[in-house]
Amino acid sequence: MTPFERVYLDHQATTPMDSRVLDAMEPWLRERHGNAASRSHVFGWEAGKAVEAARAVLAAGVGGRAREIVFTSGATESNNLALLGCARARKDKGMHLVSARTEHKSVLEPLEALEKEGFAITWLEVDGEGRLDPAHLKAALRPETILVSLMHANNEVGTLHPIREVGFLCKEHGVIFHCDAAQSFAKEPIDVEADGIDLLSASSHKIHGPKGLGFLWVRSRPQVSLEPLMFGGGHERGMRPGTLDVPGIVGMAKALEIAHEDREAEQDSIRKLRGALQALLIPAGGCTLNGPPTPRLAGNLNLSFEHVDGEALLASLEGIAASTGSACTSADLAPSHVLLAMGKSPAMARGSIRFSLGRGNTLAEIEWVAERVLEEVRRLRELSPLHKMATENS
Ligand code: PMP
């Protein structure tokens, strides 16, 4: 008999909704069903009030002002709005942008779309651990650079980027800095003022809130102008029309409050559990760590297992939820673009697995997962002709 039916180690793909979040949302899913834009009755007023209270909580969470929050359907939309909206609004000032190959697809693909519109993009290189060198950014900035987009925490390998240095360089050069904080929001300290951020993307479902919701924080002093991607209704100060998801917004703010109650202690305990899994798997598993030991997102453990296919390993780990590459691209069997950009071989990239730990995981779960992984790695290696050849020759 196995001690666990299922263990969830895929918190970077999404997180379970916290029951306190669901409780906060419930009245807004039932009797308090008003449209936050209805100005003529109490249903609308109470919904509007709840949205504004949530806006203030979320803005304070990143050190901004309530009116700077634009609600979206998630970080994918926030990234699209930030990049397409800002580049198109500023194209008279220049048509050059800077980003990195290790960004999420929801940054890479809008940037590729902008390239087709005539914008030039400089792609910064990262080192073997996915780290950026601010000196490379400094060298890439030109008089016609209008926007830099760099994430805070990498979703695949957990690398934390030096956003304060990036923000400082951007301010020095009068360039807008967009930061995709989907993975770090509510986990790592973020302060849009001190970090020099102008546009910040965040997502609710990565912080135990409801899915299909997020926001783009848009600096108002001085105002960063965005061309909207959609039209109709003038909501969110003309930047993102559509009836607001009141229950979801209330839930996202509650999720942030819960995360911030005890942020450091919670992240520390997640970091310790990740360290325990890492210590059990390296070197017993003949695997290497992808991404830096530090600074790294607390819950991320990305490992490459030599002579083992990551997909095959995942498939054999019944009841254990982890991922190869990022969840958004796990339907696509190409090796991870992030690991390739870090200079890993396609074979090592294919042998990689991301475990992402979060709230609720226990040491007993971690010990069981490590045991199961080591068992399956041994079994798969025995079946691998490459492994056989390597051990015969050694
Ligand atoms: N950016 C990063 C770094 C992410 O990890 C994700 C989620 N995989 C997104 C953007 C997209 O977020 P959402 O699911 O809210 O659209």
Short mmCIF file of C-alpha atoms and ligand atoms in Angstrom, two decimals:
data_model
loop_
_atom_site.label_atom_id
_atom_site.label_comp_id
_atom_site.label_asym_id
_atom_site.label_seq_id
_atom_site.Cartn_x
_atom_site.Cartn_y
_atom_site.Cartn_z
CA MET A 1 0.00 0.00 0.00
CA THR A 2 1.29 3.47 -0.82
CA PRO A 3 1.04 6.12 1.91
CA PHE A 4 -0.29 8.71 -0.54
CA GLU A 5 -2.78 8.44 -3.35
CA ARG A 6 -1.69 11.69 -4.92
CA VAL A 7 1.01 14.26 -4.23
CA TYR A 8 0.86 17.65 -5.88
CA LEU A 9 4.25 19.12 -6.77
CA ASP A 10 3.16 21.32 -9.67
CA HIS A 11 2.45 24.62 -7.87
CA GLN A 12 4.17 26.63 -10.60
CA ALA A 13 1.56 25.40 -13.09
CA THR A 14 -1.29 26.29 -10.76
CA THR A 15 -2.24 26.10 -7.09
CA PRO A 16 -5.31 24.73 -5.30
CA MET A 17 -7.73 27.44 -4.22
CA ASP A 18 -7.41 28.21 -0.51
CA SER A 19 -10.70 27.46 1.28
CA ARG A 20 -10.58 30.94 2.89
CA VAL A 21 -10.54 32.39 -0.63
CA LEU A 22 -13.56 30.37 -1.60
CA ASP A 23 -15.37 31.55 1.57
CA ALA A 24 -14.62 35.19 0.70
CA MET A 25 -15.93 34.67 -2.84
CA GLU A 26 -19.10 32.81 -1.99
CA PRO A 27 -21.48 35.71 -1.23
CA TRP A 28 -20.38 37.30 -4.52
CA LEU A 29 -21.19 34.10 -6.39
CA ARG A 30 -24.63 33.87 -4.78
CA GLU A 31 -26.80 36.77 -3.66
CA ARG A 32 -24.40 39.69 -4.26
CA HIS A 33 -24.44 39.39 -8.02
CA GLY A 34 -24.35 43.05 -9.09
CA ASN A 35 -22.34 44.43 -11.98
CA ALA A 36 -19.55 46.62 -10.57
CA ALA A 37 -20.23 49.12 -13.36
CA SER A 38 -23.95 49.55 -12.48
CA ARG A 39 -24.23 52.99 -10.94
CA SER A 40 -27.99 53.17 -10.30
CA HIS A 41 -28.68 50.56 -7.60
CA VAL A 42 -27.35 48.96 -4.45
CA PHE A 43 -26.31 45.69 -6.17
CA GLY A 44 -23.96 47.64 -8.40
CA TRP A 45 -22.73 49.91 -5.60
CA GLU A 46 -21.80 47.03 -3.29
CA ALA A 47 -20.04 45.18 -6.12
CA GLY A 48 -18.19 48.37 -7.07
CA LYS A 49 -17.13 48.87 -3.46
CA ALA A 50 -15.83 45.30 -3.18
CA VAL A 51 -13.83 45.71 -6.39
CA GLU A 52 -12.30 48.97 -5.20
CA ALA A 53 -11.35 47.43 -1.83
CA ALA A 54 -9.67 44.52 -3.65
CA ARG A 55 -7.90 46.93 -5.99
CA ALA A 56 -6.41 48.74 -2.99
CA VAL A 57 -5.18 45.48 -1.42
CA LEU A 58 -3.59 44.28 -4.67
CA ALA A 59 -1.96 47.63 -5.39
CA ALA A 60 -0.54 47.83 -1.86
CA GLY A 61 0.85 44.33 -2.39
CA VAL A 62 3.23 45.65 -5.04
CA GLY A 63 3.71 49.13 -3.56
CA GLY A 64 1.44 50.90 -6.07
CA ARG A 65 -1.79 52.91 -6.04
CA ALA A 66 -5.27 51.40 -6.36
CA ARG A 67 -6.07 53.21 -9.60
CA GLU A 68 -3.02 51.67 -11.26
CA ILE A 69 -4.47 48.14 -11.23
CA VAL A 70 -6.03 46.95 -14.52
CA PHE A 71 -7.87 43.64 -14.10
CA THR A 72 -7.27 41.02 -16.81
CA SER A 73 -7.91 37.33 -17.42
CA GLY A 74 -4.44 36.39 -16.13
CA ALA A 75 -0.76 37.01 -16.66
CA THR A 76 -0.93 35.92 -20.31
CA GLU A 77 -3.30 38.77 -21.09
CA SER A 78 -1.38 41.17 -18.83
CA ASN A 79 1.83 40.42 -20.74
CA ASN A 80 0.10 40.86 -24.10
CA LEU A 81 -1.47 44.15 -23.02
CA ALA A 82 1.80 45.44 -21.56
CA LEU A 83 3.93 44.61 -24.59
CA LEU A 84 1.60 45.22 -27.52
CA GLY A 85 -0.13 48.14 -25.77
CA CYS A 86 3.02 49.93 -24.68
CA ALA A 87 5.08 49.34 -27.85
CA ARG A 88 2.27 50.57 -30.10
CA ALA A 89 1.62 53.63 -27.91
CA ARG A 90 5.31 54.61 -27.89
CA LYS A 91 6.38 53.77 -31.41
CA ASP A 92 6.89 57.45 -32.27
CA LYS A 93 9.66 57.50 -29.65
CA GLY A 94 11.49 54.49 -31.06
CA MET A 95 10.97 50.93 -32.19
CA HIS A 96 13.54 48.96 -30.21
CA LEU A 97 12.77 46.55 -27.36
CA VAL A 98 14.90 44.32 -25.13
CA SER A 99 13.99 40.97 -23.59
CA ALA A 100 15.45 37.49 -23.00
CA ARG A 101 14.97 34.07 -24.62
CA THR A 102 14.10 32.50 -21.27
CA GLU A 103 10.87 34.50 -20.92
CA HIS A 104 7.47 32.81 -20.83
CA LYS A 105 5.73 32.18 -24.18
CA SER A 106 3.20 34.88 -23.32
CA VAL A 107 6.07 37.38 -23.56
CA LEU A 108 8.01 35.76 -26.41
CA GLU A 109 5.06 35.49 -28.77
CA PRO A 110 3.73 39.07 -28.45
CA LEU A 111 7.34 40.22 -29.01
CA GLU A 112 7.55 38.08 -32.15
CA ALA A 113 4.27 39.66 -33.29
CA LEU A 114 5.81 43.10 -32.71
CA GLU A 115 8.84 42.09 -34.80
CA LYS A 116 6.42 41.48 -37.67
CA GLU A 117 5.07 45.03 -37.14
CA GLY A 118 8.61 46.38 -37.68
CA PHE A 119 9.92 46.59 -34.10
CA ALA A 120 13.48 45.38 -33.48
CA ILE A 121 14.12 43.15 -30.46
CA THR A 122 17.46 42.53 -28.75
CA TRP A 123 17.44 39.15 -26.98
CA LEU A 124 19.72 39.07 -23.97
CA GLU A 125 21.77 35.93 -23.34
CA VAL A 126 21.61 34.13 -19.99
CA ASP A 127 24.34 32.06 -18.33
CA GLY A 128 24.24 28.31 -17.63
CA GLU A 129 22.00 28.90 -14.62
CA GLY A 130 19.57 31.17 -16.41
CA ARG A 131 21.01 34.36 -14.91
CA LEU A 132 21.06 37.70 -16.67
CA ASP A 133 23.98 40.06 -16.58
CA PRO A 134 22.81 43.68 -16.11
CA ALA A 135 25.95 44.77 -18.03
CA HIS A 136 24.50 43.06 -21.13
CA LEU A 137 21.27 45.00 -20.66
CA LYS A 138 23.22 48.25 -20.33
CA ALA A 139 25.06 47.48 -23.57
CA ALA A 140 21.80 46.64 -25.38
CA LEU A 141 20.05 49.96 -24.59
CA ARG A 142 19.95 52.38 -27.54
CA PRO A 143 18.52 55.89 -27.92
CA GLU A 144 15.52 54.35 -29.71
CA THR A 145 14.85 51.69 -27.02
CA ILE A 146 11.34 52.16 -25.64
CA LEU A 147 10.68 49.05 -23.56
CA VAL A 148 12.51 46.34 -21.62
CA SER A 149 10.59 43.20 -20.65
CA LEU A 150 12.23 40.85 -18.15
CA MET A 151 10.58 38.44 -15.76
CA HIS A 152 11.17 38.38 -12.02
CA ALA A 153 11.25 34.59 -11.46
CA ASN A 154 11.68 32.03 -14.20
CA ASN A 155 8.79 29.58 -14.35
CA GLU A 156 10.89 26.57 -15.36
CA VAL A 157 14.15 26.85 -13.43
CA GLY A 158 13.23 29.34 -10.70
CA THR A 159 16.06 31.80 -11.39
CA LEU A 160 15.35 35.16 -9.75
CA HIS A 161 16.46 38.09 -11.88
CA PRO A 162 18.01 41.27 -10.44
CA ILE A 163 14.95 43.40 -11.16
CA ARG A 164 16.09 46.34 -9.06
CA GLU A 165 19.24 46.70 -11.16
CA VAL A 166 17.17 46.32 -14.33
CA GLY A 167 14.73 48.98 -13.11
CA PHE A 168 17.58 51.32 -12.23
CA LEU A 169 19.14 51.00 -15.69
CA CYS A 170 15.77 51.53 -17.34
CA LYS A 171 15.12 54.69 -15.29
CA GLU A 172 18.60 55.99 -16.10
CA HIS A 173 17.88 55.58 -19.82
CA GLY A 174 14.22 56.72 -19.77
CA VAL A 175 13.02 53.27 -20.88
CA ILE A 176 9.79 51.58 -19.70
CA PHE A 177 10.38 48.40 -17.66
CA HIS A 178 7.78 45.64 -17.86
CA CYS A 179 8.20 42.81 -15.37
CA ASP A 180 6.33 39.51 -15.61
CA ALA A 181 5.91 38.65 -11.93
CA ALA A 182 3.50 35.73 -12.45
CA GLN A 183 5.75 33.37 -10.47
CA SER A 184 7.06 35.72 -7.80
CA PHE A 185 3.99 37.78 -6.90
CA ALA A 186 3.06 37.21 -3.22
CA LYS A 187 6.17 35.03 -2.77
CA GLU A 188 9.13 37.37 -3.23
CA PRO A 189 9.29 41.01 -2.10
CA ILE A 190 8.23 43.38 -4.89
CA ASP A 191 8.07 47.15 -4.67
CA VAL A 192 7.32 48.87 -7.96
CA GLU A 193 8.84 52.15 -6.68
CA ALA A 194 12.10 50.79 -5.29
CA ASP A 195 12.40 48.28 -8.15
CA GLY A 196 11.79 50.90 -10.85
CA ILE A 197 8.99 48.90 -12.49
CA ASP A 198 6.52 50.61 -14.84
CA LEU A 199 4.31 47.66 -15.82
CA LEU A 200 3.87 44.51 -13.75
CA SER A 201 1.96 41.34 -14.65
CA ALA A 202 0.48 39.06 -11.99
CA SER A 203 -1.83 36.08 -11.89
CA SER A 204 -4.35 34.90 -9.30
CA HIS A 205 -4.20 31.12 -9.77
CA LYS A 206 -0.51 30.92 -8.88
CA ILE A 207 -1.27 32.25 -5.37
CA HIS A 208 -4.16 29.98 -4.35
CA GLY A 209 -6.75 32.30 -5.90
CA PRO A 210 -9.28 31.55 -8.65
CA LYS A 211 -8.19 30.76 -12.21
CA GLY A 212 -8.71 33.01 -15.24
CA LEU A 213 -7.86 36.23 -13.46
CA GLY A 214 -4.92 38.54 -12.99
CA PHE A 215 -3.90 42.15 -13.29
CA LEU A 216 -1.51 44.50 -14.98
CA TRP A 217 -0.19 47.22 -12.72
CA VAL A 218 0.34 50.35 -14.83
CA ARG A 219 2.39 53.26 -13.47
CA SER A 220 0.41 56.51 -13.28
CA ARG A 221 3.15 58.89 -12.14
CA PRO A 222 4.29 59.52 -14.79
CA GLN A 223 1.46 57.85 -16.69
CA VAL A 224 2.49 54.92 -18.89
CA SER A 225 0.17 55.00 -21.90
CA LEU A 226 -1.14 51.78 -23.40
CA GLU A 227 -3.09 51.21 -26.58
CA PRO A 228 -5.93 48.88 -25.58
CA LEU A 229 -6.15 45.46 -27.26
CA MET A 230 -9.95 45.39 -27.04
CA PHE A 231 -12.65 48.01 -27.33
CA GLY A 232 -16.14 48.40 -25.93
CA GLY A 233 -17.31 49.83 -22.64
CA GLY A 234 -14.42 51.91 -21.37
CA HIS A 235 -13.87 49.81 -18.22
CA GLU A 236 -10.53 49.89 -16.44
CA ARG A 237 -9.85 53.46 -17.59
CA GLY A 238 -10.20 52.44 -21.23
CA MET A 239 -7.36 49.95 -21.04
CA ARG A 240 -9.36 46.73 -20.74
CA PRO A 241 -13.10 46.70 -21.42
CA GLY A 242 -15.51 44.05 -20.15
CA THR A 243 -17.67 43.34 -17.08
CA LEU A 244 -15.46 42.65 -14.10
CA ASP A 245 -15.33 39.24 -12.40
CA VAL A 246 -16.35 40.48 -8.94
CA PRO A 247 -16.13 37.12 -7.08
CA GLY A 248 -12.76 36.39 -8.67
CA ILE A 249 -11.38 39.83 -7.84
CA VAL A 250 -12.51 39.52 -4.20
CA GLY A 251 -10.89 36.06 -4.13
CA MET A 252 -7.59 37.22 -5.65
CA ALA A 253 -7.28 40.00 -3.03
CA LYS A 254 -8.06 37.51 -0.24
CA ALA A 255 -5.40 35.13 -1.65
CA LEU A 256 -2.84 37.92 -1.52
CA GLU A 257 -3.78 38.84 2.06
CA ILE A 258 -3.34 35.22 3.14
CA ALA A 259 0.00 34.91 1.34
CA HIS A 260 1.28 38.12 2.92
CA GLU A 261 0.16 37.19 6.47
CA ASP A 262 3.15 34.95 6.87
CA ARG A 263 5.03 35.25 3.59
CA GLU A 264 8.60 34.83 4.78
CA ALA A 265 7.89 31.93 7.15
CA GLU A 266 5.83 30.13 4.52
CA GLN A 267 8.47 30.59 1.82
CA ASP A 268 11.17 29.43 4.25
CA SER A 269 9.35 26.23 5.03
CA ILE A 270 8.74 25.58 1.31
CA ARG A 271 12.45 26.25 0.66
CA LYS A 272 13.42 23.72 3.36
CA LEU A 273 11.17 21.05 1.85
CA ARG A 274 12.63 21.72 -1.58
CA GLY A 275 16.12 21.40 -0.06
CA ALA A 276 15.11 18.04 1.42
CA LEU A 277 13.90 16.74 -1.95
CA GLN A 278 17.05 18.04 -3.61
CA ALA A 279 19.27 16.33 -1.01
CA LEU A 280 17.43 13.03 -1.44
CA LEU A 281 17.62 13.07 -5.25
CA ILE A 282 21.14 14.45 -5.81
CA PRO A 283 23.42 12.49 -6.07
CA ALA A 284 21.45 9.27 -5.52
CA GLY A 285 19.53 9.94 -8.72
CA GLY A 286 22.52 10.79 -10.90
CA CYS A 287 20.91 14.12 -11.70
CA THR A 288 21.96 17.74 -11.87
CA LEU A 289 20.23 20.90 -10.74
CA ASN A 290 19.02 23.26 -13.45
CA GLY A 291 19.04 26.91 -12.40
CA PRO A 292 21.07 28.51 -9.64
CA PRO A 293 21.13 27.29 -6.02
CA THR A 294 20.44 30.92 -5.14
CA PRO A 295 18.77 33.38 -5.78
CA ARG A 296 15.99 30.98 -6.61
CA LEU A 297 12.25 30.74 -6.17
CA ALA A 298 11.67 28.79 -2.93
CA GLY A 299 9.53 25.96 -4.32
CA ASN A 300 11.32 25.24 -7.60
CA LEU A 301 13.42 22.14 -8.11
CA ASN A 302 14.33 21.47 -11.75
CA LEU A 303 16.51 18.41 -12.30
CA SER A 304 18.00 16.73 -15.36
CA PHE A 305 18.36 12.97 -15.06
CA GLU A 306 21.08 11.52 -17.23
CA HIS A 307 19.91 8.82 -19.67
CA VAL A 308 16.30 9.21 -18.64
CA ASP A 309 13.51 10.76 -20.67
CA GLY A 310 11.60 13.28 -18.54
CA GLU A 311 8.26 12.42 -20.17
CA ALA A 312 8.77 8.70 -19.54
CA LEU A 313 9.73 9.36 -15.93
CA LEU A 314 6.68 11.56 -15.35
CA ALA A 315 4.39 8.98 -16.93
CA SER A 316 5.73 6.28 -14.62
CA LEU A 317 5.30 8.38 -11.47
CA GLU A 318 1.65 7.55 -11.00
CA GLY A 319 -0.04 9.82 -8.45
CA ILE A 320 2.77 12.38 -8.47
CA ALA A 321 2.05 15.69 -10.17
CA ALA A 322 5.17 17.39 -11.56
CA SER A 323 6.01 18.60 -15.05
CA THR A 324 8.53 18.68 -17.82
CA GLY A 325 9.09 22.13 -19.28
CA SER A 326 6.32 24.54 -18.32
CA ALA A 327 2.73 23.37 -18.07
CA CYS A 328 1.71 25.76 -20.79
CA THR A 329 3.96 23.99 -23.27
CA SER A 330 3.88 20.49 -21.87
CA ALA A 331 1.67 19.38 -24.76
CA ASP A 332 4.59 20.23 -26.99
CA LEU A 333 7.39 17.64 -26.84
CA ALA A 334 10.18 19.93 -28.04
CA PRO A 335 12.91 20.32 -25.40
CA SER A 336 12.43 23.34 -23.16
CA HIS A 337 13.42 26.65 -24.81
CA VAL A 338 14.62 27.84 -21.39
CA LEU A 339 17.06 24.96 -20.85
CA LEU A 340 18.33 25.26 -24.43
CA ALA A 341 18.89 29.01 -23.94
CA MET A 342 20.90 28.11 -20.82
CA GLY A 343 23.18 26.00 -23.03
CA LYS A 344 21.90 22.56 -21.93
CA SER A 345 22.07 19.79 -24.52
CA PRO A 346 18.74 18.66 -26.03
CA ALA A 347 19.26 15.28 -24.26
CA MET A 348 19.69 16.92 -20.84
CA ALA A 349 16.74 19.21 -21.56
CA ARG A 350 14.61 16.15 -22.43
CA GLY A 351 15.71 14.49 -19.19
CA SER A 352 14.45 17.35 -17.05
CA ILE A 353 11.63 17.44 -14.56
CA ARG A 354 10.28 20.38 -12.62
CA PHE A 355 8.99 19.73 -9.13
CA SER A 356 7.30 22.81 -7.73
CA LEU A 357 6.45 22.74 -4.06
CA GLY A 358 3.94 24.90 -2.29
CA ARG A 359 1.58 25.45 0.61
CA GLY A 360 0.40 22.18 2.14
CA ASN A 361 3.26 19.90 1.06
CA THR A 362 4.79 17.83 3.89
CA LEU A 363 8.12 16.12 4.55
CA ALA A 364 6.40 12.72 4.48
CA GLU A 365 5.18 13.47 0.93
CA ILE A 366 8.63 14.59 -0.13
CA GLU A 367 10.29 11.44 1.24
CA TRP A 368 7.79 9.23 -0.53
CA VAL A 369 8.19 11.14 -3.82
CA ALA A 370 12.00 10.85 -3.60
CA GLU A 371 11.75 7.10 -3.06
CA ARG A 372 9.39 6.69 -6.02
CA VAL A 373 11.52 8.85 -8.30
CA LEU A 374 14.71 6.95 -7.46
CA GLU A 375 12.95 3.63 -8.08
CA GLU A 376 11.65 4.72 -11.47
CA VAL A 377 14.93 6.33 -12.51
CA ARG A 378 16.74 3.03 -11.79
CA ARG A 379 14.13 1.07 -13.74
CA LEU A 380 14.21 3.40 -16.75
CA ARG A 381 18.00 3.45 -16.80
CA GLU A 382 18.06 -0.33 -16.93
CA LEU A 383 15.96 -0.10 -20.08
CA SER A 384 18.13 2.61 -21.63
CA PRO A 385 20.68 1.41 -24.25
CA LEU A 386 22.57 4.69 -23.79
CA HIS A 387 22.91 4.08 -20.08
CA LYS A 388 24.04 0.50 -20.70
CA MET A 389 26.74 1.69 -23.12
CA ALA A 390 27.88 4.41 -20.72
CA THR A 391 28.19 2.05 -17.75
CA GLU A 392 29.96 -0.64 -19.85
CA ASN A 393 32.51 1.91 -21.01
CA SER A 394 33.17 3.39 -17.60
N1 PMP B 1 4.23 34.24 -17.08
C1 PMP B 1 4.81 33.27 -16.36
C2 PMP B 1 6.23 33.43 -15.93
C3 PMP B 1 4.08 32.13 -16.01
O1 PMP B 1 4.66 31.17 -15.31
C4 PMP B 1 2.73 32.03 -16.44
C5 PMP B 1 1.91 30.80 -16.11
N2 PMP B 1 2.47 29.60 -16.58
C6 PMP B 1 2.17 33.06 -17.19
C7 PMP B 1 2.96 34.16 -17.48
C8 PMP B 1 0.76 33.01 -17.65
O2 PMP B 1 -0.11 33.17 -16.57
P1 PMP B 1 -1.67 32.87 -16.67
O3 PMP B 1 -1.79 31.39 -16.50
O4 PMP B 1 -2.28 33.64 -15.55
O5 PMP B 1 -2.14 33.35 -18.00
#
